[in-house]
Coordinates of C-alpha atoms in Angstrom, one line a residue:
X69 CA 115.4 147.7 165.5
X70 CA 117.8 150.4 164.8
X71 CA 118.9 152.4 161.9
X72 CA 122.6 152.7 161.2
X73 CA 124.4 154.3 158.2
X74 CA 127.8 152.5 157.3
X75 CA 130.3 154.7 155.9
X76 CA 132.9 152.5 154.2
X77 CA 136.0 153.9 152.7
X78 CA 137.1 151.7 149.7
X79 CA 141.0 151.8 150.0
X80 CA 143.6 148.9 150.0
X81 CA 142.1 145.9 151.4
X82 CA 138.8 147.4 152.6
X83 CA 136.7 146.3 149.6
X84 CA 136.7 142.6 150.9
X85 CA 135.9 143.8 154.4
X86 CA 133.0 145.7 153.1
X87 CA 131.7 142.8 151.0
X88 CA 131.9 140.4 154.0
X89 CA 130.4 142.8 156.5
X90 CA 127.5 143.9 154.3
X91 CA 126.7 140.3 153.5
X92 CA 126.3 139.3 157.2
X93 CA 124.9 142.6 158.7
X94 CA 122.0 142.6 155.9
X95 CA 120.8 139.3 157.3
X96 CA 120.4 140.5 160.8
X97 CA 117.0 141.5 162.0
X98 CA 117.8 144.0 164.7
X99 CA 119.4 146.5 162.3
X100 CA 118.4 148.5 159.1
X101 CA 121.6 149.3 157.4
X102 CA 122.3 152.0 154.8
X103 CA 125.6 151.5 153.1
X104 CA 127.8 154.5 151.9
X105 CA 130.8 153.3 150.1
X106 CA 133.4 156.1 149.8
X107 CA 135.4 155.8 146.6
X108 CA 138.2 158.2 145.8
X109 CA 138.0 159.6 142.4
X110 CA 139.9 158.7 139.3
X111 CA 142.3 161.3 138.2
X112 CA 142.0 162.8 134.9
X113 CA 145.5 163.5 132.9
X114 CA 145.4 166.9 134.0
X115 CA 145.3 166.2 137.7
X116 CA 147.8 163.2 137.1
X117 CA 150.4 165.8 136.0
X118 CA 149.9 168.0 139.3
X119 CA 152.0 167.4 142.3
X120 CA 151.0 164.5 144.4
X121 CA 149.9 166.7 147.4
X122 CA 147.3 168.5 145.2
X123 CA 146.1 165.2 143.9
X124 CA 145.4 164.2 147.4
X125 CA 143.7 167.4 148.3
X126 CA 141.3 167.1 145.3
X127 CA 140.5 163.5 146.2
X128 CA 139.8 164.4 149.9
X129 CA 137.6 167.3 148.8
X130 CA 135.6 165.2 146.6
X131 CA 135.2 162.4 149.2
X132 CA 134.4 165.0 152.0
X133 CA 131.6 166.3 149.8
X134 CA 130.4 162.7 149.0
X135 CA 130.5 161.6 152.8
X136 CA 128.6 165.0 154.0
X137 CA 126.0 164.6 151.4
X138 CA 125.0 161.1 152.6
X139 CA 125.4 162.1 156.4
X140 CA 123.1 165.0 155.9
X141 CA 120.4 162.9 154.3
X142 CA 120.6 160.1 156.7
X143 CA 118.0 159.4 159.2
X144 CA 119.9 157.1 161.4
X145 CA 120.4 156.3 165.0
X146 CA 124.1 155.7 164.8
X147 CA 127.0 155.8 162.3
X148 CA 129.7 153.3 161.6
X149 CA 132.9 154.3 160.0
X150 CA 135.3 151.4 158.8
X151 CA 138.3 153.9 159.1
X152 CA 139.0 157.3 161.0
X153 CA 139.3 159.1 157.7
X154 CA 135.6 159.4 156.6
X155 CA 134.9 160.3 160.3
X156 CA 137.2 163.1 160.1
X157 CA 135.8 164.2 156.9
X158 CA 132.3 164.6 158.2
X159 CA 133.5 167.5 160.5
X160 CA 130.9 168.5 163.0
X161 CA 128.1 166.7 161.4
X162 CA 129.1 163.4 163.2
X163 CA 128.5 165.1 166.4
X164 CA 124.8 164.9 165.8
X165 CA 124.4 161.1 166.6
X166 CA 126.8 158.6 168.2
X167 CA 129.4 156.9 165.9
X168 CA 131.6 153.8 166.0
X169 CA 134.9 153.5 164.3
X170 CA 136.5 150.4 163.2
X171 CA 140.1 150.5 161.9
X172 CA 143.0 148.2 160.8
X173 CA 145.7 150.9 161.4
X174 CA 146.0 154.2 163.1
X175 CA 147.4 157.2 161.3
X176 CA 150.7 157.2 163.1
X177 CA 151.1 153.6 162.4
X178 CA 150.6 154.3 158.7
X179 CA 153.0 156.9 158.8
X180 CA 155.7 154.6 160.3
X181 CA 155.0 152.3 157.4
X182 CA 154.6 155.0 154.8
X183 CA 157.5 154.1 152.7
X184 CA 156.2 150.8 151.9
X185 CA 152.8 152.2 150.9
X186 CA 154.2 155.0 148.8
X187 CA 152.9 157.5 151.6
X188 CA 154.9 160.6 152.7
X189 CA 154.1 161.4 156.2
X190 CA 153.5 165.3 156.8
X191 CA 156.8 167.2 158.0
X192 CA 156.7 168.3 161.6
X193 CA 155.0 171.5 161.9
X194 CA 151.6 173.1 162.6
X195 CA 149.8 171.1 159.9
X196 CA 151.0 167.8 161.1
X197 CA 149.9 168.9 164.7
X198 CA 146.5 170.1 163.5
X199 CA 145.9 166.8 161.7
X200 CA 146.9 164.8 164.8
X201 CA 144.7 166.9 167.0
X202 CA 141.7 166.2 164.5
X203 CA 142.4 162.4 164.6
X204 CA 142.6 162.5 168.4
X205 CA 139.3 164.4 168.8
X206 CA 137.5 162.0 166.3
X207 CA 138.8 158.8 167.9
X208 CA 138.1 160.0 171.5
X209 CA 134.7 161.2 170.4
X210 CA 133.6 157.8 169.1
X211 CA 131.1 155.8 171.4
X212 CA 133.3 152.9 170.7
X213 CA 136.5 152.1 168.6
X214 CA 136.8 148.6 167.1
X215 CA 140.4 147.9 166.0
X216 CA 141.0 144.6 163.9
X217 CA 144.0 143.7 165.9
X218 CA 145.9 144.1 169.5
X219 CA 148.6 146.0 167.5
X220 CA 146.2 148.7 166.6
X221 CA 144.5 148.8 169.9
X222 CA 147.7 149.5 171.6
X223 CA 148.4 152.4 169.4
X224 CA 144.9 153.8 169.9
X225 CA 145.6 153.8 173.6
X226 CA 149.2 155.0 173.6
X227 CA 149.2 157.4 170.7
X228 CA 145.6 158.9 170.8
X229 CA 144.5 158.4 174.5
X230 CA 141.3 156.4 173.7
X231 CA 140.0 154.9 177.0
X232 CA 140.7 151.0 177.1
X233 CA 137.0 150.5 178.2
X234 CA 135.9 152.0 175.0
X235 CA 138.0 149.7 172.8
X236 CA 137.2 146.2 171.8
X237 CA 139.2 144.3 169.2
X238 CA 137.0 142.8 166.5
X239 CA 138.8 141.1 163.7
X240 CA 137.5 141.1 160.3
X241 CA 135.7 137.9 159.3
X242 CA 135.2 135.6 156.3
X243 CA 132.3 133.4 155.2
X244 CA 133.4 130.3 156.8
X245 CA 130.8 128.3 155.1
X246 CA 132.3 129.1 151.6
X247 CA 135.9 129.6 152.9
X248 CA 136.4 125.8 154.0
X249 CA 138.7 122.9 153.6
X250 CA 138.3 120.5 150.8
X251 CA 140.1 117.1 150.4
X252 CA 143.5 117.7 149.3
X253 CA 145.3 115.1 147.1
X254 CA 148.8 114.1 148.7
X255 CA 151.6 114.8 146.4
X256 CA 155.5 114.9 146.8
X257 CA 155.2 118.5 145.7
X258 CA 154.5 120.9 148.4
X259 CA 152.1 123.5 147.1
X260 CA 152.9 127.1 148.4
X261 CA 150.4 129.9 147.9
X262 CA 151.0 133.7 148.1
X263 CA 148.2 136.2 147.7
X264 CA 149.1 139.9 147.6
X265 CA 148.4 142.5 145.0
X266 CA 151.2 144.7 146.2
X267 CA 153.9 142.0 145.6
X268 CA 156.9 143.6 147.2
X269 CA 155.4 145.3 150.3
X270 CA 153.7 141.9 151.2
X271 CA 157.1 140.1 150.7
X272 CA 156.7 138.2 147.5
X273 CA 160.3 138.7 146.5
X274 CA 161.4 137.4 149.8
X275 CA 159.3 134.3 149.2
X276 CA 160.7 133.7 145.9
X277 CA 164.2 133.6 147.2
X278 CA 163.3 131.3 149.7
X279 CA 161.4 129.1 147.4
X280 CA 164.5 128.8 145.2
X281 CA 166.4 127.5 148.3
X282 CA 164.3 124.5 148.2
X283 CA 165.4 121.2 146.4
X284 CA 164.3 121.4 143.0
X285 CA 161.1 119.4 142.2
X286 CA 159.9 119.4 145.6
X287 CA 157.6 122.4 145.5
X288 CA 155.4 124.5 143.5
X289 CA 154.9 128.4 144.3
X290 CA 151.5 129.7 143.2
X291 CA 151.4 133.5 143.2
X292 CA 148.3 135.8 143.1
X293 CA 149.3 139.3 142.5
X294 CA 149.0 142.3 140.1
X295 CA 152.7 142.3 139.3
X296 CA 154.1 140.7 136.1
X297 CA 156.6 137.9 137.4
X298 CA 159.3 136.5 135.2
X299 CA 158.7 132.8 134.1
X300 CA 160.5 130.4 136.4
X301 CA 160.2 126.7 136.8
X302 CA 157.8 125.7 139.5
X303 CA 156.2 129.1 139.6
X304 CA 152.7 129.9 138.5
X305 CA 151.2 133.3 138.5
X306 CA 147.5 134.5 138.6
X307 CA 146.5 137.9 137.7
X308 CA 142.7 138.0 137.2
X309 CA 141.6 136.4 140.5
X310 CA 138.8 138.5 142.3
X311 CA 138.2 138.6 146.0
X312 CA 135.6 136.0 147.4
X313 CA 135.5 134.1 144.0
X314 CA 135.0 130.5 143.9
X315 CA 138.3 130.4 141.5
X316 CA 140.2 131.9 144.4
X317 CA 138.7 129.7 147.0
X318 CA 139.6 126.8 145.1
X319 CA 143.3 127.8 144.8
X320 CA 143.4 128.0 148.6
X321 CA 141.8 124.8 148.8
X322 CA 144.3 123.1 146.6
X323 CA 147.4 124.6 148.5
X324 CA 149.4 123.1 151.3
X325 CA 150.7 126.1 153.2
X326 CA 150.1 129.8 152.8
X327 CA 152.9 132.4 153.0
X328 CA 152.7 136.0 153.7
X329 CA 156.3 137.5 154.7
X330 CA 155.2 141.0 154.5
X331 CA 157.5 143.9 155.0
X332 CA 154.5 146.2 156.0
X333 CA 151.1 145.1 156.6
X334 CA 148.1 146.4 158.7
X335 CA 146.3 143.1 159.1
X336 CA 146.1 140.6 156.1
X337 CA 142.7 139.5 155.3
X338 CA 144.3 136.8 153.0
X339 CA 145.9 135.1 156.1
X340 CA 142.5 134.6 157.7
X341 CA 141.1 133.1 154.4
X342 CA 143.9 130.7 154.5
X343 CA 143.0 129.8 158.0
X344 CA 139.5 129.0 157.2
X345 CA 140.4 126.7 154.3
X346 CA 142.7 124.8 156.6
X347 CA 146.0 125.9 155.7
X348 CA 149.0 126.6 158.0
X349 CA 150.3 129.8 157.4
X350 CA 153.9 131.4 157.7
X351 CA 153.6 135.3 158.2
X352 CA 156.1 137.9 159.5
X353 CA 155.8 139.7 163.0
X354 CA 154.4 142.8 161.4
X355 CA 151.3 144.9 162.1
X356 CA 148.3 142.7 163.1
X357 CA 149.6 139.6 161.3
X358 CA 150.5 138.0 164.5
X359 CA 146.9 137.9 165.5
X360 CA 146.2 135.7 162.5
X361 CA 148.5 132.9 163.5
X362 CA 149.3 130.9 166.7
X363 CA 153.0 130.3 166.5
X364 CA 153.9 126.8 166.4
X365 CA 150.2 125.7 166.3
X366 CA 148.4 127.0 163.1
X367 CA 151.6 128.2 161.6
X368 CA 154.8 130.0 162.1
X369 CA 155.5 133.8 162.8
X370 CA 158.9 134.8 161.5
X371 CA 161.1 138.0 161.4
X372 CA 160.5 140.2 158.2
X373 CA 163.1 140.0 155.5
X374 CA 164.7 136.8 156.9
X375 CA 165.1 134.6 153.7
X376 CA 166.8 131.9 155.5
X377 CA 164.3 131.4 158.3
X378 CA 161.4 131.4 155.8
X379 CA 163.3 128.7 153.9
X380 CA 163.9 126.8 157.0
X381 CA 160.1 126.9 157.8
X382 CA 159.3 125.9 154.3
X383 CA 161.6 122.8 154.8
X384 CA 159.8 122.1 157.9
X385 CA 156.2 121.8 156.2
X386 CA 157.7 120.1 153.4
X387 CA 159.2 117.3 155.4
X388 CA 156.7 116.9 158.1
X389 CA 153.3 116.4 156.2
X390 CA 151.6 115.1 159.2
X391 CA 152.3 118.1 161.4
X392 CA 151.5 120.4 158.5
X393 CA 148.0 118.7 158.3
X394 CA 147.7 119.1 162.2
X395 CA 148.4 122.7 161.9
X396 CA 145.8 123.2 159.2
X397 CA 143.1 121.6 161.2
X398 CA 144.1 123.8 164.1
X399 CA 143.9 126.9 161.9
X400 CA 140.5 125.9 160.6
X401 CA 139.3 125.6 164.4
X402 CA 141.1 129.0 165.1
X403 CA 139.3 130.7 162.1
X404 CA 135.8 129.4 163.1
X405 CA 136.4 130.9 166.7
X406 CA 138.0 134.2 165.7
X407 CA 137.5 135.1 162.1
X408 CA 133.8 134.1 161.2
X409 CA 132.1 136.9 159.5
X410 CA 128.8 136.4 161.0
X411 CA 130.3 136.4 164.5
X412 CA 132.3 139.4 163.5
X413 CA 129.1 141.2 162.1
X414 CA 127.2 140.3 165.3
X415 CA 129.7 141.7 167.7
X416 CA 129.8 145.0 165.6
X417 CA 125.8 145.2 165.6
X418 CA 125.8 144.6 169.4
X419 CA 128.2 147.5 169.9
X420 CA 126.1 149.7 167.8
X421 CA 122.9 148.8 169.7
X422 CA 124.8 149.3 173.0
X423 CA 126.0 152.8 172.0
X424 CA 122.3 153.7 170.9
X425 CA 120.9 152.4 174.2
X426 CA 123.5 154.4 176.2
X427 CA 122.9 157.6 174.3
X428 CA 119.2 157.1 175.1
X429 CA 119.9 156.4 178.8
X430 CA 122.0 159.6 179.1
X431 CA 119.5 161.8 177.2
X432 CA 116.7 160.5 179.4
X433 CA 118.7 161.1 182.5
X434 CA 119.3 164.7 181.3

């Protein structure tokens, strides 16, 4: 058995990843896991009035102290980081034992999508070069890197010089025993589902425009988001549904098609939840989203921001129910093969074991 410390940054969609991974890893007998969630502090009114860069610095310093405290106390054979950020914050401490990094996005990819996330990339200069050098050193120093998608894998090789043989794509998983299809009542109304807290970044406004182009009375749009949406015929909005709850699963199970026409997205766990519940999905060719759909088989991949193409695809699933159901069955099979949380957890633990064994072999040889 190996002892591993899992340092889990809790930012954006990583809470769901953390829940799913912890649930499965803790069931495995070959590993003893210690979990360290990294939660950036809530700002007081004083700090909220400070410039954004100073707010970020304060949050980073608090998180750095939190991570370093737990790493210093840990008696582990290996560390796992769910992004490179806490690995960088560890500084030289992470060099005491091998570590593995999983990530949905590289820093340069995040910079390129920055405007959609409210993120301002550093201006060219010494600070930018220093940060990039830190990221390069941290990523290259990992025993292995586990990107969520091929898109991120390509950036690790191209932008950071990580050796391809030290990279394995391991997509996040969902509990396919809970996230599963349920009998659906055939209806003349197409039930369209959108799930995205960040409504605009995830293309909710594009979907609303495409929905309005469908013949009235032929479809319903169900939106799970944090944004207040103006009342509209055929549109229902849900604000209080939490990740992995039975209420959210039931909403997926009652839908006919899932749509995530994102303008910017690193991966999109909601899309694999849709696949697991047997839904065909319509997603954009952005970030890691193309890994979640086999175009024409489990759903459709469309260009971002193209309302007319999206409306056309919605018309297709509306008027061809047999193909829609066939694509849903294919999506479920694809989720079982590629997005099962138990398989993902096993792949990660196997990687950790291999890294520990390789370290032992090298040490013994020396």
